[in-house]
């Protein structure tokens, strides 16, 4: 593939739409082409903004329907004559199914299933409402007329983009390719208030690509940092930052 052809692949690469062979060739090209690297960053940030702006929360009745049908849909029985897996896994699976069925039967006898389902349904509604509010706030920041972005390289080859809206007084951080934090740890984001770090929320430890609505107003913060903290976060940073980013100029 010629260099001229590689220059035309920035959009497809930003949307993860290239076949593996072309992706590898394009990534080698990015090592020597600053123009394509910058264009990919901008396209990735734009794609993330457009996608999050129209994100929709699944209907609240979906989880309730699934939980309701769990107790009415019969599990498919194993085919006759099917050979058991080596190492006794088939036998273990049957014992697990029997134990699970016994637990459900015992709970049903005391009305426990109804209570359990009701609690899960309430939890699902709360989670859905919270997710919807966060999605709406994310969309407001990303689609704000005065939204400005700043991108940069993070530790380990990851990329980060921060979007700031002064009219909303909020910021969103978009991460791509983040390595998972150590076991029992989490990435915590901080506002940089003239050298004083103010907690701005936690990242999902299981997501290498994440979009985080920073917790709290931007106010006079000039940038943000990321540290590795114990699960649940810390009141103040306990480790050196793994990333520091300036906010885009107003």
PDB file of C-alpha atoms in Angstrom:
ATOM      1  CA  UNK A   1       0.000   0.000   0.000  1.00  0.00           C
ATOM      2  CA  UNK A   2       1.425   3.376  -1.049  1.00  0.00           C
ATOM      3  CA  UNK A   3       1.988   6.295   1.312  1.00  0.00           C
ATOM      4  CA  UNK A   4      -0.664   8.296  -0.533  1.00  0.00           C
ATOM      5  CA  UNK A   5      -3.197   5.541   0.122  1.00  0.00           C
ATOM      6  CA  UNK A   6      -2.233   5.343   3.804  1.00  0.00           C
ATOM      7  CA  UNK A   7      -2.977   9.050   4.205  1.00  0.00           C
ATOM      8  CA  UNK A   8      -6.627   8.343   3.328  1.00  0.00           C
ATOM      9  CA  UNK A   9      -7.155   5.803   6.146  1.00  0.00           C
ATOM     10  CA  UNK A  10      -7.291   8.186   9.124  1.00  0.00           C
ATOM     11  CA  UNK A  11     -11.096   8.148   9.349  1.00  0.00           C
ATOM     12  CA  UNK A  12     -11.435   4.377   9.061  1.00  0.00           C
ATOM     13  CA  UNK A  13      -8.679   3.884  11.647  1.00  0.00           C
ATOM     14  CA  UNK A  14     -10.311   6.292  14.105  1.00  0.00           C
ATOM     15  CA  UNK A  15     -13.545   4.287  13.820  1.00  0.00           C
ATOM     16  CA  UNK A  16     -11.739   0.911  14.180  1.00  0.00           C
ATOM     17  CA  UNK A  17     -12.994  -0.079  10.724  1.00  0.00           C
ATOM     18  CA  UNK A  18      -9.753  -1.320   9.150  1.00  0.00           C
ATOM     19  CA  UNK A  19      -8.930  -4.993   8.604  1.00  0.00           C
ATOM     20  CA  UNK A  20      -6.063  -6.209  10.758  1.00  0.00           C
ATOM     21  CA  UNK A  21      -3.437  -6.126   7.984  1.00  0.00           C
ATOM     22  CA  UNK A  22      -4.257  -2.534   7.004  1.00  0.00           C
ATOM     23  CA  UNK A  23      -4.438  -1.499  10.665  1.00  0.00           C
ATOM     24  CA  UNK A  24      -0.896  -2.756  11.282  1.00  0.00           C
ATOM     25  CA  UNK A  25       0.373  -1.009   8.153  1.00  0.00           C
ATOM     26  CA  UNK A  26      -1.329   2.235   9.128  1.00  0.00           C
ATOM     27  CA  UNK A  27       0.035   2.103  12.698  1.00  0.00           C
ATOM     28  CA  UNK A  28       3.543   1.758  11.278  1.00  0.00           C
ATOM     29  CA  UNK A  29       2.794   4.773   9.093  1.00  0.00           C
ATOM     30  CA  UNK A  30       1.655   6.771  12.141  1.00  0.00           C
ATOM     31  CA  UNK A  31       5.099   6.385  13.709  1.00  0.00           C
ATOM     32  CA  UNK A  32       6.534   8.672  11.003  1.00  0.00           C
ATOM     33  CA  UNK A  33       3.549  10.850  10.042  1.00  0.00           C
ATOM     34  CA  UNK A  34       2.699  13.595  12.510  1.00  0.00           C
ATOM     35  CA  UNK A  35      -0.074  14.973  10.290  1.00  0.00           C
ATOM     36  CA  UNK A  36      -1.971  11.669  10.267  1.00  0.00           C
ATOM     37  CA  UNK A  37      -1.388  11.224  13.993  1.00  0.00           C
ATOM     38  CA  UNK A  38      -2.950  14.619  14.735  1.00  0.00           C
ATOM     39  CA  UNK A  39      -5.842  13.950  12.353  1.00  0.00           C
ATOM     40  CA  UNK A  40      -6.576  10.588  14.006  1.00  0.00           C
ATOM     41  CA  UNK A  41      -6.655  12.271  17.423  1.00  0.00           C
ATOM     42  CA  UNK A  42      -9.111  14.892  16.249  1.00  0.00           C
ATOM     43  CA  UNK A  43     -11.321  12.373  14.443  1.00  0.00           C
ATOM     44  CA  UNK A  44     -11.334  10.041  17.472  1.00  0.00           C
ATOM     45  CA  UNK A  45     -12.359  12.886  19.763  1.00  0.00           C
ATOM     46  CA  UNK A  46     -15.087  13.979  17.351  1.00  0.00           C
ATOM     47  CA  UNK A  47     -16.403  10.430  16.978  1.00  0.00           C
ATOM     48  CA  UNK A  48     -16.530  10.056  20.750  1.00  0.00           C
ATOM     49  CA  UNK A  49     -18.395  13.346  21.104  1.00  0.00           C
ATOM     50  CA  UNK A  50     -20.934  12.425  18.448  1.00  0.00           C
ATOM     51  CA  UNK A  51     -21.473   8.950  19.864  1.00  0.00           C
ATOM     52  CA  UNK A  52     -21.917  10.067  23.441  1.00  0.00           C
ATOM     53  CA  UNK A  53     -24.206  12.905  22.421  1.00  0.00           C
ATOM     54  CA  UNK A  54     -26.777  10.418  21.119  1.00  0.00           C
ATOM     55  CA  UNK A  55     -26.185   7.646  23.668  1.00  0.00           C
ATOM     56  CA  UNK A  56     -29.378   6.083  24.965  1.00  0.00           C
ATOM     57  CA  UNK A  57     -30.029   4.216  28.188  1.00  0.00           C
ATOM     58  CA  UNK A  58     -31.708   0.800  27.736  1.00  0.00           C
ATOM     59  CA  UNK A  59     -35.404   0.888  28.714  1.00  0.00           C
ATOM     60  CA  UNK A  60     -35.888   0.390  32.445  1.00  0.00           C
ATOM     61  CA  UNK A  61     -38.327  -2.471  31.892  1.00  0.00           C
ATOM     62  CA  UNK A  62     -35.681  -4.576  30.101  1.00  0.00           C
ATOM     63  CA  UNK A  63     -33.851  -5.744  33.212  1.00  0.00           C
ATOM     64  CA  UNK A  64     -37.102  -6.292  35.094  1.00  0.00           C
ATOM     65  CA  UNK A  65     -38.398  -8.488  32.276  1.00  0.00           C
ATOM     66  CA  UNK A  66     -35.201 -10.541  32.253  1.00  0.00           C
ATOM     67  CA  UNK A  67     -35.300 -11.024  36.016  1.00  0.00           C
ATOM     68  CA  UNK A  68     -38.962 -11.992  35.855  1.00  0.00           C
ATOM     69  CA  UNK A  69     -38.386 -14.585  33.142  1.00  0.00           C
ATOM     70  CA  UNK A  70     -35.459 -16.172  34.992  1.00  0.00           C
ATOM     71  CA  UNK A  71     -37.884 -17.997  37.273  1.00  0.00           C
ATOM     72  CA  UNK A  72     -40.245 -19.057  34.465  1.00  0.00           C
ATOM     73  CA  UNK A  73     -37.962 -20.116  31.610  1.00  0.00           C
ATOM     74  CA  UNK A  74     -36.764 -23.680  32.017  1.00  0.00           C
ATOM     75  CA  UNK A  75     -33.076 -24.355  31.527  1.00  0.00           C
ATOM     76  CA  UNK A  76     -32.277 -26.457  28.466  1.00  0.00           C
ATOM     77  CA  UNK A  77     -31.467 -30.032  29.457  1.00  0.00           C
ATOM     78  CA  UNK A  78     -28.172 -31.580  28.250  1.00  0.00           C
ATOM     79  CA  UNK A  79     -28.414 -33.742  25.128  1.00  0.00           C
ATOM     80  CA  UNK A  80     -28.545 -37.498  25.755  1.00  0.00           C
ATOM     81  CA  UNK A  81     -25.271 -39.232  25.186  1.00  0.00           C
ATOM     82  CA  UNK A  82     -23.217 -36.043  25.352  1.00  0.00           C
ATOM     83  CA  UNK A  83     -19.736 -36.822  26.605  1.00  0.00           C
ATOM     84  CA  UNK A  84     -18.654 -35.135  29.811  1.00  0.00           C
ATOM     85  CA  UNK A  85     -15.772 -32.737  29.655  1.00  0.00           C
ATOM     86  CA  UNK A  86     -12.414 -33.873  30.891  1.00  0.00           C
ATOM     87  CA  UNK A  87     -11.423 -33.110  34.466  1.00  0.00           C
ATOM     88  CA  UNK A  88     -14.956 -33.701  35.798  1.00  0.00           C
ATOM     89  CA  UNK A  89     -16.287 -30.306  34.658  1.00  0.00           C
ATOM     90  CA  UNK A  90     -19.554 -31.789  33.403  1.00  0.00           C
ATOM     91  CA  UNK A  91     -20.240 -33.455  36.742  1.00  0.00           C
ATOM     92  CA  UNK A  92     -19.298 -30.256  38.576  1.00  0.00           C
ATOM     93  CA  UNK A  93     -21.647 -28.268  36.357  1.00  0.00           C
ATOM     94  CA  UNK A  94     -24.568 -30.585  37.195  1.00  0.00           C
ATOM     95  CA  UNK A  95     -23.882 -30.351  40.928  1.00  0.00           C
ATOM     96  CA  UNK A  96     -23.769 -26.567  40.585  1.00  0.00           C
ATOM     97  CA  UNK A  97     -27.125 -26.587  38.770  1.00  0.00           C
ATOM     98  CA  UNK A  98     -28.665 -28.833  41.434  1.00  0.00           C
ATOM     99  CA  UNK A  99     -27.341 -26.598  44.224  1.00  0.00           C
ATOM    100  CA  UNK A 100     -28.630 -23.466  42.478  1.00  0.00           C
ATOM    101  CA  UNK A 101     -32.053 -25.063  41.961  1.00  0.00           C
ATOM    102  CA  UNK A 102     -32.195 -26.046  45.634  1.00  0.00           C
ATOM    103  CA  UNK A 103     -31.349 -22.499  46.720  1.00  0.00           C
ATOM    104  CA  UNK A 104     -34.042 -21.033  44.468  1.00  0.00           C
ATOM    105  CA  UNK A 105     -36.604 -23.554  45.710  1.00  0.00           C
ATOM    106  CA  UNK A 106     -35.800 -22.744  49.332  1.00  0.00           C
ATOM    107  CA  UNK A 107     -36.037 -19.014  48.677  1.00  0.00           C
ATOM    108  CA  UNK A 108     -39.321 -19.428  46.842  1.00  0.00           C
ATOM    109  CA  UNK A 109     -40.822 -21.334  49.795  1.00  0.00           C
ATOM    110  CA  UNK A 110     -40.270 -18.313  52.029  1.00  0.00           C
ATOM    111  CA  UNK A 111     -41.103 -15.682  49.444  1.00  0.00           C
ATOM    112  CA  UNK A 112     -37.424 -14.826  49.072  1.00  0.00           C
ATOM    113  CA  UNK A 113     -37.456 -14.794  45.269  1.00  0.00           C
ATOM    114  CA  UNK A 114     -40.101 -12.066  45.166  1.00  0.00           C
ATOM    115  CA  UNK A 115     -38.142  -9.930  47.632  1.00  0.00           C
ATOM    116  CA  UNK A 116     -34.901 -10.565  45.736  1.00  0.00           C
ATOM    117  CA  UNK A 117     -36.464  -9.677  42.387  1.00  0.00           C
ATOM    118  CA  UNK A 118     -38.046  -6.531  43.795  1.00  0.00           C
ATOM    119  CA  UNK A 119     -34.720  -5.365  45.233  1.00  0.00           C
ATOM    120  CA  UNK A 120     -32.893  -6.057  41.969  1.00  0.00           C
ATOM    121  CA  UNK A 121     -35.594  -4.225  40.039  1.00  0.00           C
ATOM    122  CA  UNK A 122     -35.225  -1.198  42.336  1.00  0.00           C
ATOM    123  CA  UNK A 123     -31.450  -1.314  41.957  1.00  0.00           C
ATOM    124  CA  UNK A 124     -31.831  -1.529  38.182  1.00  0.00           C
ATOM    125  CA  UNK A 125     -34.122   1.497  38.116  1.00  0.00           C
ATOM    126  CA  UNK A 126     -31.718   3.513  40.239  1.00  0.00           C
ATOM    127  CA  UNK A 127     -28.755   2.518  38.067  1.00  0.00           C
ATOM    128  CA  UNK A 128     -30.691   3.325  34.889  1.00  0.00           C
ATOM    129  CA  UNK A 129     -31.754   6.736  36.217  1.00  0.00           C
ATOM    130  CA  UNK A 130     -28.224   7.561  37.299  1.00  0.00           C
ATOM    131  CA  UNK A 131     -26.775   6.413  33.970  1.00  0.00           C
ATOM    132  CA  UNK A 132     -29.358   8.457  32.087  1.00  0.00           C
ATOM    133  CA  UNK A 133     -28.533  11.596  34.072  1.00  0.00           C
ATOM    134  CA  UNK A 134     -24.814  11.096  33.468  1.00  0.00           C
ATOM    135  CA  UNK A 135     -25.359  10.493  29.752  1.00  0.00           C
ATOM    136  CA  UNK A 136     -27.441  13.656  29.509  1.00  0.00           C
ATOM    137  CA  UNK A 137     -24.776  15.685  31.313  1.00  0.00           C
ATOM    138  CA  UNK A 138     -22.050  14.149  29.138  1.00  0.00           C
ATOM    139  CA  UNK A 139     -23.996  15.046  26.027  1.00  0.00           C
ATOM    140  CA  UNK A 140     -24.535  18.611  27.238  1.00  0.00           C
ATOM    141  CA  UNK A 141     -20.799  19.120  27.719  1.00  0.00           C
ATOM    142  CA  UNK A 142     -19.761  17.416  24.483  1.00  0.00           C
ATOM    143  CA  UNK A 143     -22.341  19.212  22.356  1.00  0.00           C
ATOM    144  CA  UNK A 144     -21.983  22.635  24.004  1.00  0.00           C
ATOM    145  CA  UNK A 145     -21.265  25.397  21.455  1.00  0.00           C
ATOM    146  CA  UNK A 146     -18.224  26.494  23.466  1.00  0.00           C
ATOM    147  CA  UNK A 147     -16.821  22.987  24.041  1.00  0.00           C
ATOM    148  CA  UNK A 148     -13.067  22.888  23.490  1.00  0.00           C
ATOM    149  CA  UNK A 149     -10.784  19.865  23.390  1.00  0.00           C
ATOM    150  CA  UNK A 150      -7.201  19.098  24.249  1.00  0.00           C
ATOM    151  CA  UNK A 151      -5.515  15.757  23.491  1.00  0.00           C
ATOM    152  CA  UNK A 152      -2.282  14.162  24.588  1.00  0.00           C
ATOM    153  CA  UNK A 153      -0.306  10.954  25.036  1.00  0.00           C
ATOM    154  CA  UNK A 154      -0.645   9.151  28.366  1.00  0.00           C
ATOM    155  CA  UNK A 155       1.478   6.539  30.094  1.00  0.00           C
ATOM    156  CA  UNK A 156       1.955   3.287  28.189  1.00  0.00           C
ATOM    157  CA  UNK A 157       0.899   4.641  24.804  1.00  0.00           C
ATOM    158  CA  UNK A 158      -2.655   5.469  25.875  1.00  0.00           C
ATOM    159  CA  UNK A 159      -4.356   8.578  24.544  1.00  0.00           C
ATOM    160  CA  UNK A 160      -6.474  11.072  26.426  1.00  0.00           C
ATOM    161  CA  UNK A 161      -8.785  13.881  25.359  1.00  0.00           C
ATOM    162  CA  UNK A 162     -10.364  16.375  27.716  1.00  0.00           C
ATOM    163  CA  UNK A 163     -13.412  18.390  26.656  1.00  0.00           C
ATOM    164  CA  UNK A 164     -14.251  21.550  28.616  1.00  0.00           C
ATOM    165  CA  UNK A 165     -17.330  23.743  28.382  1.00  0.00           C
ATOM    166  CA  UNK A 166     -17.160  27.014  30.268  1.00  0.00           C
ATOM    167  CA  UNK A 167     -20.902  27.611  29.839  1.00  0.00           C
ATOM    168  CA  UNK A 168     -21.624  24.238  31.463  1.00  0.00           C
ATOM    169  CA  UNK A 169     -18.705  24.652  33.905  1.00  0.00           C
ATOM    170  CA  UNK A 170     -18.041  20.929  33.418  1.00  0.00           C
ATOM    171  CA  UNK A 171     -15.421  18.739  31.773  1.00  0.00           C
ATOM    172  CA  UNK A 172     -15.331  15.267  30.223  1.00  0.00           C
ATOM    173  CA  UNK A 173     -12.280  13.015  29.969  1.00  0.00           C
ATOM    174  CA  UNK A 174     -12.059  10.482  27.121  1.00  0.00           C
ATOM    175  CA  UNK A 175      -9.427   7.759  27.459  1.00  0.00           C
ATOM    176  CA  UNK A 176      -8.304   5.237  24.854  1.00  0.00           C
ATOM    177  CA  UNK A 177      -5.974   2.277  25.383  1.00  0.00           C
ATOM    178  CA  UNK A 178      -5.533   2.673  29.139  1.00  0.00           C
ATOM    179  CA  UNK A 179      -3.738  -0.237  30.777  1.00  0.00           C
ATOM    180  CA  UNK A 180      -5.708  -1.771  33.666  1.00  0.00           C
ATOM    181  CA  UNK A 181      -4.673  -0.509  37.116  1.00  0.00           C
ATOM    182  CA  UNK A 182      -2.973  -2.944  39.520  1.00  0.00           C
ATOM    183  CA  UNK A 183      -5.227  -5.368  41.385  1.00  0.00           C
ATOM    184  CA  UNK A 184      -7.171  -3.601  44.128  1.00  0.00           C
ATOM    185  CA  UNK A 185      -6.390  -0.185  42.656  1.00  0.00           C
ATOM    186  CA  UNK A 186      -8.284   2.347  40.566  1.00  0.00           C
ATOM    187  CA  UNK A 187      -7.462   5.378  38.432  1.00  0.00           C
ATOM    188  CA  UNK A 188      -8.633   8.567  40.127  1.00  0.00           C
ATOM    189  CA  UNK A 189      -8.981  11.872  38.266  1.00  0.00           C
ATOM    190  CA  UNK A 190      -8.154  15.213  39.906  1.00  0.00           C
ATOM    191  CA  UNK A 191      -8.776  18.844  39.042  1.00  0.00           C
ATOM    192  CA  UNK A 192      -5.602  20.919  39.225  1.00  0.00           C
ATOM    193  CA  UNK A 193      -6.547  24.081  41.127  1.00  0.00           C
ATOM    194  CA  UNK A 194      -3.287  26.052  40.933  1.00  0.00           C
ATOM    195  CA  UNK A 195      -1.330  23.101  42.271  1.00  0.00           C
ATOM    196  CA  UNK A 196      -3.995  21.845  44.678  1.00  0.00           C
ATOM    197  CA  UNK A 197      -5.544  18.580  43.535  1.00  0.00           C
ATOM    198  CA  UNK A 198      -9.320  18.254  43.881  1.00  0.00           C
ATOM    199  CA  UNK A 199     -10.977  14.877  43.333  1.00  0.00           C
ATOM    200  CA  UNK A 200     -12.936  14.645  40.085  1.00  0.00           C
ATOM    201  CA  UNK A 201     -14.049  11.018  40.173  1.00  0.00           C
ATOM    202  CA  UNK A 202     -12.928   7.489  39.371  1.00  0.00           C
ATOM    203  CA  UNK A 203     -12.412   5.655  36.103  1.00  0.00           C
ATOM    204  CA  UNK A 204     -13.836   2.216  35.387  1.00  0.00           C
ATOM    205  CA  UNK A 205     -10.959  -0.167  36.278  1.00  0.00           C
ATOM    206  CA  UNK A 206     -12.214  -2.724  33.727  1.00  0.00           C
ATOM    207  CA  UNK A 207     -12.417  -0.351  30.758  1.00  0.00           C
ATOM    208  CA  UNK A 208      -9.408   0.476  28.586  1.00  0.00           C
ATOM    209  CA  UNK A 209     -11.589   3.030  26.757  1.00  0.00           C
ATOM    210  CA  UNK A 210     -13.660   5.225  29.033  1.00  0.00           C
ATOM    211  CA  UNK A 211     -15.630   8.460  29.034  1.00  0.00           C
ATOM    212  CA  UNK A 212     -15.832  10.158  32.422  1.00  0.00           C
ATOM    213  CA  UNK A 213     -17.874  13.205  33.343  1.00  0.00           C
ATOM    214  CA  UNK A 214     -15.576  14.880  35.840  1.00  0.00           C
ATOM    215  CA  UNK A 215     -17.220  15.152  39.236  1.00  0.00           C
ATOM    216  CA  UNK A 216     -17.793  18.780  40.170  1.00  0.00           C
ATOM    217  CA  UNK A 217     -17.431  22.147  38.456  1.00  0.00           C
ATOM    218  CA  UNK A 218     -14.337  23.187  36.547  1.00  0.00           C
ATOM    219  CA  UNK A 219     -14.272  26.638  38.182  1.00  0.00           C
ATOM    220  CA  UNK A 220     -10.684  27.912  38.083  1.00  0.00           C
ATOM    221  CA  UNK A 221      -9.000  24.560  37.421  1.00  0.00           C
ATOM    222  CA  UNK A 222      -6.263  24.806  34.804  1.00  0.00           C
ATOM    223  CA  UNK A 223      -5.907  21.114  34.133  1.00  0.00           C
ATOM    224  CA  UNK A 224      -6.318  17.586  35.442  1.00  0.00           C
ATOM    225  CA  UNK A 225      -4.224  14.690  36.660  1.00  0.00           C
ATOM    226  CA  UNK A 226      -4.624  10.952  37.088  1.00  0.00           C
ATOM    227  CA  UNK A 227      -3.191   8.875  39.940  1.00  0.00           C
ATOM    228  CA  UNK A 228      -3.417   5.239  40.993  1.00  0.00           C
ATOM    229  CA  UNK A 229      -5.358   4.952  44.247  1.00  0.00           C
ATOM    230  CA  UNK A 230      -6.832   2.191  46.444  1.00  0.00           C
ATOM    231  CA  UNK A 231     -10.227   0.875  45.340  1.00  0.00           C
ATOM    232  CA  UNK A 232     -12.876   3.450  46.243  1.00  0.00           C
ATOM    233  CA  UNK A 233     -10.503   6.379  45.787  1.00  0.00           C
ATOM    234  CA  UNK A 234      -8.667   8.686  48.165  1.00  0.00           C
ATOM    235  CA  UNK A 235      -9.336  12.074  49.725  1.00  0.00           C
ATOM    236  CA  UNK A 236      -6.049  13.331  48.272  1.00  0.00           C
ATOM    237  CA  UNK A 237      -3.440  11.838  45.914  1.00  0.00           C
ATOM    238  CA  UNK A 238      -1.306   9.102  47.452  1.00  0.00           C
ATOM    239  CA  UNK A 239       0.920   8.428  44.419  1.00  0.00           C
ATOM    240  CA  UNK A 240       2.714  10.321  41.686  1.00  0.00           C
ATOM    241  CA  UNK A 241       0.492  11.196  38.717  1.00  0.00           C
ATOM    242  CA  UNK A 242       0.505   8.806  35.775  1.00  0.00           C
ATOM    243  CA  UNK A 243      -0.834  11.620  33.573  1.00  0.00           C
ATOM    244  CA  UNK A 244      -1.131  15.397  33.659  1.00  0.00           C
ATOM    245  CA  UNK A 245      -3.120  17.388  31.108  1.00  0.00           C
ATOM    246  CA  UNK A 246      -3.768  21.105  30.701  1.00  0.00           C
ATOM    247  CA  UNK A 247      -7.284  22.235  29.921  1.00  0.00           C
ATOM    248  CA  UNK A 248      -7.770  23.933  26.544  1.00  0.00           C
ATOM    249  CA  UNK A 249      -7.441  27.687  26.652  1.00  0.00           C
ATOM    250  CA  UNK A 250     -10.742  29.525  27.118  1.00  0.00           C
TER     251      UNK A 250
END
